[in-house]
């Protein structure tokens, strides 16, 4: 059953050094505030899993929290490269980063297998692809019924999954609306799941066919208004395109990145103080 906790307490209790952590969200509802809190608390040696690593993983990697990345695409959407990710892979700064690359379909099926309690996923994929040459975990199996040769990959079962959603009720049930990535599957595949939400309500008033994660499948629910910024939260706020653009020069230079993290993440107590500092900086410019 999910506990209603502060984000600080949830990360302190449920994210440990050496964990495999999935911060999932696609286009919107990206759990940015949770990534900030992981950096504040100095977590290290994490294996980070995510379908589409973007700014939150660039931050975690550059801050020295990660030892490995399991992913299917990485970049600053609409802008370019993730410079902290590239620096870690190409030059080992701030520490070497092991990478395990998959296709989107592969990693999506790996989450589904994890949520289903299965050891691996099977899919039609990789005919003519060179990706299996660089990822030895992509193997093949023969269907016992048809003889067809299929791709097989290990299931993804995070120690902890973190997602952001629109709302939760007071029992800890969570409603996600809008575009869904693999939040549901990543949550159900994990040993522990932290959900940050825009609001806590008496009744979810969930429409037909909505994605509702039940309290018994979650570990902690945290009220964090604005916790997906700079991504958008459907029905609450829009994408902050300026922030994505501004991230490129911040992350491109090691010293600039370190100063930004020290000022805006390690130098703030929580999301509210981060937002105040960021707003002051934007007004000054």
PDB file of C-alpha atoms in Angstrom:
ATOM      1  CA  UNK A   1       0.000   0.000   0.000  1.00  0.00           C
ATOM      2  CA  UNK A   2       1.326   3.424  -0.932  1.00  0.00           C
ATOM      3  CA  UNK A   3       2.348   5.822   1.823  1.00  0.00           C
ATOM      4  CA  UNK A   4       1.788   9.554   1.404  1.00  0.00           C
ATOM      5  CA  UNK A   5       5.267  10.988   1.989  1.00  0.00           C
ATOM      6  CA  UNK A   6       7.406  13.985   1.150  1.00  0.00           C
ATOM      7  CA  UNK A   7       9.676  13.444  -1.850  1.00  0.00           C
ATOM      8  CA  UNK A   8      12.723  13.842   0.363  1.00  0.00           C
ATOM      9  CA  UNK A   9      11.587  11.052   2.676  1.00  0.00           C
ATOM     10  CA  UNK A  10      10.563   8.773  -0.184  1.00  0.00           C
ATOM     11  CA  UNK A  11      13.983   9.029  -1.864  1.00  0.00           C
ATOM     12  CA  UNK A  12      15.766   8.682   1.469  1.00  0.00           C
ATOM     13  CA  UNK A  13      13.878   5.481   2.301  1.00  0.00           C
ATOM     14  CA  UNK A  14      13.448   3.803  -1.049  1.00  0.00           C
ATOM     15  CA  UNK A  15      16.345   4.773  -3.359  1.00  0.00           C
ATOM     16  CA  UNK A  16      19.641   3.218  -2.303  1.00  0.00           C
ATOM     17  CA  UNK A  17      23.178   3.322  -3.683  1.00  0.00           C
ATOM     18  CA  UNK A  18      23.666   0.607  -6.304  1.00  0.00           C
ATOM     19  CA  UNK A  19      19.959   0.326  -7.172  1.00  0.00           C
ATOM     20  CA  UNK A  20      18.568  -0.105 -10.656  1.00  0.00           C
ATOM     21  CA  UNK A  21      16.323   2.939 -11.033  1.00  0.00           C
ATOM     22  CA  UNK A  22      13.831   3.719 -13.807  1.00  0.00           C
ATOM     23  CA  UNK A  23      12.549   7.293 -14.105  1.00  0.00           C
ATOM     24  CA  UNK A  24       9.941   6.865 -16.816  1.00  0.00           C
ATOM     25  CA  UNK A  25       7.760   9.303 -18.717  1.00  0.00           C
ATOM     26  CA  UNK A  26       7.268   9.974 -22.395  1.00  0.00           C
ATOM     27  CA  UNK A  27       7.083  13.537 -23.759  1.00  0.00           C
ATOM     28  CA  UNK A  28       5.298  14.705 -20.618  1.00  0.00           C
ATOM     29  CA  UNK A  29       5.093  13.693 -16.951  1.00  0.00           C
ATOM     30  CA  UNK A  30       8.861  13.250 -16.725  1.00  0.00           C
ATOM     31  CA  UNK A  31       9.815  12.999 -13.002  1.00  0.00           C
ATOM     32  CA  UNK A  32      12.332  15.853 -12.984  1.00  0.00           C
ATOM     33  CA  UNK A  33      11.893  16.866  -9.340  1.00  0.00           C
ATOM     34  CA  UNK A  34      12.613  13.301  -8.254  1.00  0.00           C
ATOM     35  CA  UNK A  35      15.852  13.310 -10.253  1.00  0.00           C
ATOM     36  CA  UNK A  36      16.831  16.541  -8.483  1.00  0.00           C
ATOM     37  CA  UNK A  37      16.215  14.928  -5.099  1.00  0.00           C
ATOM     38  CA  UNK A  38      18.320  11.887  -5.994  1.00  0.00           C
ATOM     39  CA  UNK A  39      21.194  14.258  -6.809  1.00  0.00           C
ATOM     40  CA  UNK A  40      20.654  16.246  -3.577  1.00  0.00           C
ATOM     41  CA  UNK A  41      20.904  13.083  -1.532  1.00  0.00           C
ATOM     42  CA  UNK A  42      24.092  12.016  -3.290  1.00  0.00           C
ATOM     43  CA  UNK A  43      23.001   8.609  -4.525  1.00  0.00           C
ATOM     44  CA  UNK A  44      25.708   6.798  -6.465  1.00  0.00           C
ATOM     45  CA  UNK A  45      26.471   3.654  -8.485  1.00  0.00           C
ATOM     46  CA  UNK A  46      22.956   3.613  -9.924  1.00  0.00           C
ATOM     47  CA  UNK A  47      21.968   1.616 -12.975  1.00  0.00           C
ATOM     48  CA  UNK A  48      19.576   3.924 -14.810  1.00  0.00           C
ATOM     49  CA  UNK A  49      16.901   2.438 -17.075  1.00  0.00           C
ATOM     50  CA  UNK A  50      14.742   4.558 -19.373  1.00  0.00           C
ATOM     51  CA  UNK A  51      13.221   4.284 -22.817  1.00  0.00           C
ATOM     52  CA  UNK A  52      14.290   7.792 -23.840  1.00  0.00           C
ATOM     53  CA  UNK A  53      16.922   9.347 -21.567  1.00  0.00           C
ATOM     54  CA  UNK A  54      16.778  13.116 -21.763  1.00  0.00           C
ATOM     55  CA  UNK A  55      17.673  15.982 -19.414  1.00  0.00           C
ATOM     56  CA  UNK A  56      16.979  14.110 -16.166  1.00  0.00           C
ATOM     57  CA  UNK A  57      19.494  11.404 -17.028  1.00  0.00           C
ATOM     58  CA  UNK A  58      22.015  13.919 -18.361  1.00  0.00           C
ATOM     59  CA  UNK A  59      21.769  15.529 -14.916  1.00  0.00           C
ATOM     60  CA  UNK A  60      22.110  12.271 -12.984  1.00  0.00           C
ATOM     61  CA  UNK A  61      25.039  11.089 -15.097  1.00  0.00           C
ATOM     62  CA  UNK A  62      26.865  14.410 -14.929  1.00  0.00           C
ATOM     63  CA  UNK A  63      26.330  14.606 -11.171  1.00  0.00           C
ATOM     64  CA  UNK A  64      28.125  11.280 -10.729  1.00  0.00           C
ATOM     65  CA  UNK A  65      25.089   9.222  -9.699  1.00  0.00           C
ATOM     66  CA  UNK A  66      25.252   6.587 -12.449  1.00  0.00           C
ATOM     67  CA  UNK A  67      27.475   3.651 -13.312  1.00  0.00           C
ATOM     68  CA  UNK A  68      25.341   2.145 -16.115  1.00  0.00           C
ATOM     69  CA  UNK A  69      22.597   3.201 -18.538  1.00  0.00           C
ATOM     70  CA  UNK A  70      19.991   0.853 -20.037  1.00  0.00           C
ATOM     71  CA  UNK A  71      18.239   2.746 -22.837  1.00  0.00           C
ATOM     72  CA  UNK A  72      16.812   2.787 -26.352  1.00  0.00           C
ATOM     73  CA  UNK A  73      17.465   6.422 -27.383  1.00  0.00           C
ATOM     74  CA  UNK A  74      19.119   9.408 -25.759  1.00  0.00           C
ATOM     75  CA  UNK A  75      19.081  13.127 -26.523  1.00  0.00           C
ATOM     76  CA  UNK A  76      17.840  16.601 -25.692  1.00  0.00           C
ATOM     77  CA  UNK A  77      14.564  16.475 -27.674  1.00  0.00           C
ATOM     78  CA  UNK A  78      14.384  19.196 -30.303  1.00  0.00           C
ATOM     79  CA  UNK A  79      17.850  20.504 -29.407  1.00  0.00           C
ATOM     80  CA  UNK A  80      20.630  17.926 -29.775  1.00  0.00           C
ATOM     81  CA  UNK A  81      22.990  15.747 -27.782  1.00  0.00           C
ATOM     82  CA  UNK A  82      23.160  14.991 -24.089  1.00  0.00           C
ATOM     83  CA  UNK A  83      26.627  16.362 -23.394  1.00  0.00           C
ATOM     84  CA  UNK A  84      27.049  14.872 -19.928  1.00  0.00           C
ATOM     85  CA  UNK A  85      26.073  11.440 -21.275  1.00  0.00           C
ATOM     86  CA  UNK A  86      28.531  11.776 -24.145  1.00  0.00           C
ATOM     87  CA  UNK A  87      31.323  12.973 -21.851  1.00  0.00           C
ATOM     88  CA  UNK A  88      30.820   9.974 -19.554  1.00  0.00           C
ATOM     89  CA  UNK A  89      30.798   7.462 -22.417  1.00  0.00           C
ATOM     90  CA  UNK A  90      33.571   9.012 -24.495  1.00  0.00           C
ATOM     91  CA  UNK A  91      35.904  10.350 -21.788  1.00  0.00           C
ATOM     92  CA  UNK A  92      34.820   8.720 -18.521  1.00  0.00           C
ATOM     93  CA  UNK A  93      33.841  12.011 -16.825  1.00  0.00           C
ATOM     94  CA  UNK A  94      32.867  12.289 -14.023  1.00  0.00           C
ATOM     95  CA  UNK A  95      33.223   8.501 -14.068  1.00  0.00           C
ATOM     96  CA  UNK A  96      33.005   5.768 -16.707  1.00  0.00           C
ATOM     97  CA  UNK A  97      29.484   4.841 -17.796  1.00  0.00           C
ATOM     98  CA  UNK A  98      28.554   1.391 -19.047  1.00  0.00           C
ATOM     99  CA  UNK A  99      25.832   1.453 -21.688  1.00  0.00           C
ATOM    100  CA  UNK A 100      23.332  -1.228 -22.678  1.00  0.00           C
ATOM    101  CA  UNK A 101      21.470  -0.172 -25.813  1.00  0.00           C
ATOM    102  CA  UNK A 102      18.174  -1.613 -27.032  1.00  0.00           C
ATOM    103  CA  UNK A 103      15.530  -0.726 -29.596  1.00  0.00           C
ATOM    104  CA  UNK A 104      12.308   0.924 -28.430  1.00  0.00           C
ATOM    105  CA  UNK A 105      10.267  -2.228 -29.087  1.00  0.00           C
ATOM    106  CA  UNK A 106      12.835  -4.364 -27.290  1.00  0.00           C
ATOM    107  CA  UNK A 107      12.950  -2.238 -24.126  1.00  0.00           C
ATOM    108  CA  UNK A 108       9.171  -1.793 -24.078  1.00  0.00           C
ATOM    109  CA  UNK A 109       8.724  -5.555 -24.215  1.00  0.00           C
ATOM    110  CA  UNK A 110      11.387  -5.994 -21.521  1.00  0.00           C
ATOM    111  CA  UNK A 111       9.320  -3.799 -19.172  1.00  0.00           C
ATOM    112  CA  UNK A 112       6.182  -5.785 -20.029  1.00  0.00           C
ATOM    113  CA  UNK A 113       8.021  -9.021 -19.240  1.00  0.00           C
ATOM    114  CA  UNK A 114       9.202  -7.575 -15.955  1.00  0.00           C
ATOM    115  CA  UNK A 115       5.674  -6.503 -15.048  1.00  0.00           C
ATOM    116  CA  UNK A 116       4.472 -10.004 -15.947  1.00  0.00           C
ATOM    117  CA  UNK A 117       7.035 -11.701 -13.714  1.00  0.00           C
ATOM    118  CA  UNK A 118       8.778 -13.303 -16.691  1.00  0.00           C
ATOM    119  CA  UNK A 119      12.556 -13.710 -17.033  1.00  0.00           C
ATOM    120  CA  UNK A 120      12.748 -12.466 -20.613  1.00  0.00           C
ATOM    121  CA  UNK A 121      10.782 -10.917 -23.475  1.00  0.00           C
ATOM    122  CA  UNK A 122      10.305 -12.352 -26.970  1.00  0.00           C
ATOM    123  CA  UNK A 123       9.711 -10.240 -30.064  1.00  0.00           C
ATOM    124  CA  UNK A 124      10.139 -10.134 -33.829  1.00  0.00           C
ATOM    125  CA  UNK A 125      13.093  -7.814 -34.234  1.00  0.00           C
ATOM    126  CA  UNK A 126      16.688  -7.213 -35.255  1.00  0.00           C
ATOM    127  CA  UNK A 127      16.664  -8.872 -38.677  1.00  0.00           C
ATOM    128  CA  UNK A 128      19.555  -7.188 -40.461  1.00  0.00           C
ATOM    129  CA  UNK A 129      20.451  -5.082 -37.426  1.00  0.00           C
ATOM    130  CA  UNK A 130      23.951  -4.678 -36.001  1.00  0.00           C
ATOM    131  CA  UNK A 131      22.683  -3.863 -32.507  1.00  0.00           C
ATOM    132  CA  UNK A 132      23.005  -7.495 -31.276  1.00  0.00           C
ATOM    133  CA  UNK A 133      26.714  -7.256 -32.131  1.00  0.00           C
ATOM    134  CA  UNK A 134      27.211  -4.563 -29.481  1.00  0.00           C
ATOM    135  CA  UNK A 135      24.664  -5.849 -26.954  1.00  0.00           C
ATOM    136  CA  UNK A 136      25.353  -9.502 -26.096  1.00  0.00           C
ATOM    137  CA  UNK A 137      22.135  -9.621 -24.045  1.00  0.00           C
ATOM    138  CA  UNK A 138      20.104  -9.630 -27.270  1.00  0.00           C
ATOM    139  CA  UNK A 139      19.790 -13.317 -28.084  1.00  0.00           C
ATOM    140  CA  UNK A 140      17.516 -15.564 -30.123  1.00  0.00           C
ATOM    141  CA  UNK A 141      15.092 -18.351 -29.312  1.00  0.00           C
ATOM    142  CA  UNK A 142      13.221 -20.785 -31.516  1.00  0.00           C
ATOM    143  CA  UNK A 143       9.463 -21.021 -31.151  1.00  0.00           C
ATOM    144  CA  UNK A 144       8.589 -24.580 -30.053  1.00  0.00           C
ATOM    145  CA  UNK A 145       5.340 -24.415 -32.038  1.00  0.00           C
ATOM    146  CA  UNK A 146       6.330 -22.868 -35.375  1.00  0.00           C
ATOM    147  CA  UNK A 147      10.117 -23.127 -35.485  1.00  0.00           C
ATOM    148  CA  UNK A 148      10.371 -19.361 -36.043  1.00  0.00           C
ATOM    149  CA  UNK A 149      13.552 -17.727 -34.741  1.00  0.00           C
ATOM    150  CA  UNK A 150      12.731 -14.735 -32.529  1.00  0.00           C
ATOM    151  CA  UNK A 151      14.695 -12.157 -30.564  1.00  0.00           C
ATOM    152  CA  UNK A 152      14.885 -12.499 -26.781  1.00  0.00           C
ATOM    153  CA  UNK A 153      16.010  -9.951 -24.199  1.00  0.00           C
ATOM    154  CA  UNK A 154      16.139 -10.026 -20.374  1.00  0.00           C
ATOM    155  CA  UNK A 155      13.187  -8.501 -18.567  1.00  0.00           C
ATOM    156  CA  UNK A 156      13.704  -5.158 -16.853  1.00  0.00           C
ATOM    157  CA  UNK A 157      12.858  -5.301 -13.162  1.00  0.00           C
ATOM    158  CA  UNK A 158      13.992  -2.095 -11.460  1.00  0.00           C
ATOM    159  CA  UNK A 159      14.666  -1.931  -7.749  1.00  0.00           C
ATOM    160  CA  UNK A 160      12.690   1.306  -7.867  1.00  0.00           C
ATOM    161  CA  UNK A 161      10.636   3.042 -10.533  1.00  0.00           C
ATOM    162  CA  UNK A 162       9.834   6.750 -10.268  1.00  0.00           C
ATOM    163  CA  UNK A 163       7.065   8.369 -12.303  1.00  0.00           C
ATOM    164  CA  UNK A 164       5.072  11.597 -12.276  1.00  0.00           C
ATOM    165  CA  UNK A 165       1.288  11.724 -12.649  1.00  0.00           C
ATOM    166  CA  UNK A 166      -1.559  14.207 -12.478  1.00  0.00           C
ATOM    167  CA  UNK A 167      -3.286  13.154  -9.291  1.00  0.00           C
ATOM    168  CA  UNK A 168      -3.648  10.649  -6.479  1.00  0.00           C
ATOM    169  CA  UNK A 169      -6.409  10.067  -3.994  1.00  0.00           C
ATOM    170  CA  UNK A 170      -5.835   9.894  -0.253  1.00  0.00           C
ATOM    171  CA  UNK A 171      -5.568   6.103  -0.347  1.00  0.00           C
ATOM    172  CA  UNK A 172      -2.650   6.309  -2.769  1.00  0.00           C
ATOM    173  CA  UNK A 173      -4.374   5.346  -6.025  1.00  0.00           C
ATOM    174  CA  UNK A 174      -2.882   7.284  -8.955  1.00  0.00           C
ATOM    175  CA  UNK A 175      -4.441   8.586 -12.192  1.00  0.00           C
ATOM    176  CA  UNK A 176      -2.308   9.164 -15.292  1.00  0.00           C
ATOM    177  CA  UNK A 177      -3.856  11.024 -18.230  1.00  0.00           C
ATOM    178  CA  UNK A 178      -2.556  11.993 -21.646  1.00  0.00           C
ATOM    179  CA  UNK A 179       0.244  10.304 -23.581  1.00  0.00           C
ATOM    180  CA  UNK A 180       1.458   7.142 -21.892  1.00  0.00           C
ATOM    181  CA  UNK A 181       4.928   5.784 -22.343  1.00  0.00           C
ATOM    182  CA  UNK A 182       5.932   2.791 -20.228  1.00  0.00           C
ATOM    183  CA  UNK A 183       5.018   4.279 -16.838  1.00  0.00           C
ATOM    184  CA  UNK A 184       2.472   1.599 -15.991  1.00  0.00           C
ATOM    185  CA  UNK A 185       4.704  -1.307 -17.009  1.00  0.00           C
ATOM    186  CA  UNK A 186       7.783   0.166 -15.311  1.00  0.00           C
ATOM    187  CA  UNK A 187       5.787   0.713 -12.112  1.00  0.00           C
ATOM    188  CA  UNK A 188       4.442  -2.841 -12.060  1.00  0.00           C
ATOM    189  CA  UNK A 189       7.855  -4.323 -12.886  1.00  0.00           C
ATOM    190  CA  UNK A 190       9.601  -2.633  -9.944  1.00  0.00           C
ATOM    191  CA  UNK A 191      10.183  -3.818  -6.403  1.00  0.00           C
ATOM    192  CA  UNK A 192       9.357  -0.299  -5.195  1.00  0.00           C
ATOM    193  CA  UNK A 193       7.570   2.571  -6.929  1.00  0.00           C
ATOM    194  CA  UNK A 194       7.542   6.275  -6.066  1.00  0.00           C
ATOM    195  CA  UNK A 195       4.948   8.490  -7.744  1.00  0.00           C
ATOM    196  CA  UNK A 196       5.062  12.288  -7.621  1.00  0.00           C
ATOM    197  CA  UNK A 197       1.753  14.014  -8.387  1.00  0.00           C
ATOM    198  CA  UNK A 198       0.367  17.464  -9.100  1.00  0.00           C
ATOM    199  CA  UNK A 199      -2.438  17.138  -6.567  1.00  0.00           C
ATOM    200  CA  UNK A 200      -4.009  14.830  -4.008  1.00  0.00           C
ATOM    201  CA  UNK A 201      -7.804  14.655  -4.160  1.00  0.00           C
ATOM    202  CA  UNK A 202     -10.690  12.944  -2.412  1.00  0.00           C
ATOM    203  CA  UNK A 203     -11.902  11.250  -5.604  1.00  0.00           C
ATOM    204  CA  UNK A 204      -9.934  10.596  -8.803  1.00  0.00           C
ATOM    205  CA  UNK A 205     -13.070  10.837 -10.965  1.00  0.00           C
ATOM    206  CA  UNK A 206     -11.234   8.651 -13.445  1.00  0.00           C
ATOM    207  CA  UNK A 207     -12.851   8.506 -16.894  1.00  0.00           C
ATOM    208  CA  UNK A 208     -13.490   5.240 -18.723  1.00  0.00           C
ATOM    209  CA  UNK A 209     -10.341   3.402 -19.831  1.00  0.00           C
ATOM    210  CA  UNK A 210      -8.078   5.752 -17.859  1.00  0.00           C
ATOM    211  CA  UNK A 211      -4.748   4.510 -16.527  1.00  0.00           C
ATOM    212  CA  UNK A 212      -5.146   4.060 -12.771  1.00  0.00           C
ATOM    213  CA  UNK A 213      -2.315   2.577 -10.744  1.00  0.00           C
ATOM    214  CA  UNK A 214      -3.732   0.984  -7.586  1.00  0.00           C
ATOM    215  CA  UNK A 215      -2.282   1.821  -4.200  1.00  0.00           C
ATOM    216  CA  UNK A 216      -1.293  -1.794  -3.571  1.00  0.00           C
ATOM    217  CA  UNK A 217       1.110  -1.648  -6.525  1.00  0.00           C
ATOM    218  CA  UNK A 218       2.891   1.491  -5.276  1.00  0.00           C
ATOM    219  CA  UNK A 219       5.265   2.281  -2.423  1.00  0.00           C
ATOM    220  CA  UNK A 220       5.039   6.046  -1.967  1.00  0.00           C
ATOM    221  CA  UNK A 221       2.999   8.945  -3.330  1.00  0.00           C
ATOM    222  CA  UNK A 222       4.427  12.451  -3.020  1.00  0.00           C
ATOM    223  CA  UNK A 223       2.714  15.774  -3.634  1.00  0.00           C
ATOM    224  CA  UNK A 224       5.108  17.711  -5.885  1.00  0.00           C
ATOM    225  CA  UNK A 225       3.372  20.456  -7.854  1.00  0.00           C
ATOM    226  CA  UNK A 226       5.344  21.252 -10.988  1.00  0.00           C
ATOM    227  CA  UNK A 227       7.405  18.100 -10.538  1.00  0.00           C
ATOM    228  CA  UNK A 228       7.554  17.352 -14.277  1.00  0.00           C
ATOM    229  CA  UNK A 229       8.967  20.732 -15.375  1.00  0.00           C
ATOM    230  CA  UNK A 230      10.438  21.408 -17.929  1.00  0.00           C
ATOM    231  CA  UNK A 231       8.340  18.678 -19.554  1.00  0.00           C
ATOM    232  CA  UNK A 232       4.619  19.308 -19.555  1.00  0.00           C
ATOM    233  CA  UNK A 233       1.870  17.792 -17.448  1.00  0.00           C
ATOM    234  CA  UNK A 234      -1.259  17.299 -19.532  1.00  0.00           C
ATOM    235  CA  UNK A 235      -4.024  19.485 -18.135  1.00  0.00           C
ATOM    236  CA  UNK A 236      -1.709  21.398 -15.761  1.00  0.00           C
ATOM    237  CA  UNK A 237       1.128  23.226 -17.575  1.00  0.00           C
ATOM    238  CA  UNK A 238       2.916  23.385 -20.903  1.00  0.00           C
ATOM    239  CA  UNK A 239       6.374  22.303 -21.961  1.00  0.00           C
ATOM    240  CA  UNK A 240       9.090  24.858 -21.160  1.00  0.00           C
ATOM    241  CA  UNK A 241      10.912  24.869 -24.491  1.00  0.00           C
ATOM    242  CA  UNK A 242      13.263  27.618 -23.320  1.00  0.00           C
ATOM    243  CA  UNK A 243      14.642  25.377 -20.566  1.00  0.00           C
ATOM    244  CA  UNK A 244      15.503  22.609 -23.052  1.00  0.00           C
ATOM    245  CA  UNK A 245      17.342  25.148 -25.191  1.00  0.00           C
ATOM    246  CA  UNK A 246      19.109  26.673 -22.195  1.00  0.00           C
ATOM    247  CA  UNK A 247      20.263  23.240 -21.035  1.00  0.00           C
ATOM    248  CA  UNK A 248      22.550  22.800 -24.037  1.00  0.00           C
ATOM    249  CA  UNK A 249      25.183  25.413 -23.065  1.00  0.00           C
ATOM    250  CA  UNK A 250      24.852  24.478 -19.380  1.00  0.00           C
ATOM    251  CA  UNK A 251      25.559  20.805 -20.030  1.00  0.00           C
ATOM    252  CA  UNK A 252      28.114  21.334 -22.801  1.00  0.00           C
ATOM    253  CA  UNK A 253      30.812  22.620 -20.427  1.00  0.00           C
ATOM    254  CA  UNK A 254      31.936  20.696 -17.325  1.00  0.00           C
ATOM    255  CA  UNK A 255      32.520  23.785 -15.188  1.00  0.00           C
ATOM    256  CA  UNK A 256      29.263  25.437 -16.215  1.00  0.00           C
ATOM    257  CA  UNK A 257      27.385  22.242 -15.473  1.00  0.00           C
ATOM    258  CA  UNK A 258      29.034  21.797 -12.076  1.00  0.00           C
ATOM    259  CA  UNK A 259      28.283  25.386 -11.101  1.00  0.00           C
ATOM    260  CA  UNK A 260      24.643  25.014 -12.199  1.00  0.00           C
ATOM    261  CA  UNK A 261      24.166  21.810 -10.186  1.00  0.00           C
ATOM    262  CA  UNK A 262      25.823  23.319  -7.111  1.00  0.00           C
ATOM    263  CA  UNK A 263      23.619  26.418  -7.334  1.00  0.00           C
ATOM    264  CA  UNK A 264      20.254  25.048  -8.379  1.00  0.00           C
ATOM    265  CA  UNK A 265      20.207  21.455  -7.131  1.00  0.00           C
ATOM    266  CA  UNK A 266      22.701  20.872  -4.306  1.00  0.00           C
ATOM    267  CA  UNK A 267      22.246  24.500  -3.267  1.00  0.00           C
ATOM    268  CA  UNK A 268      18.473  24.220  -2.827  1.00  0.00           C
ATOM    269  CA  UNK A 269      16.389  22.422  -0.233  1.00  0.00           C
ATOM    270  CA  UNK A 270      13.567  21.299  -2.494  1.00  0.00           C
ATOM    271  CA  UNK A 271      11.667  21.963  -5.700  1.00  0.00           C
ATOM    272  CA  UNK A 272      10.076  25.133  -4.365  1.00  0.00           C
ATOM    273  CA  UNK A 273      13.467  26.744  -3.685  1.00  0.00           C
ATOM    274  CA  UNK A 274      14.766  25.504  -7.044  1.00  0.00           C
ATOM    275  CA  UNK A 275      11.806  27.159  -8.769  1.00  0.00           C
ATOM    276  CA  UNK A 276      12.423  30.448  -6.916  1.00  0.00           C
ATOM    277  CA  UNK A 277      16.114  30.510  -7.844  1.00  0.00           C
ATOM    278  CA  UNK A 278      15.400  29.592 -11.435  1.00  0.00           C
ATOM    279  CA  UNK A 279      12.743  32.276 -11.735  1.00  0.00           C
ATOM    280  CA  UNK A 280      15.101  34.899 -10.306  1.00  0.00           C
ATOM    281  CA  UNK A 281      17.795  33.909 -12.758  1.00  0.00           C
ATOM    282  CA  UNK A 282      15.409  34.062 -15.705  1.00  0.00           C
ATOM    283  CA  UNK A 283      14.127  37.496 -14.659  1.00  0.00           C
ATOM    284  CA  UNK A 284      17.690  38.763 -14.343  1.00  0.00           C
ATOM    285  CA  UNK A 285      18.406  37.669 -17.915  1.00  0.00           C
TER     286      UNK A 285
END
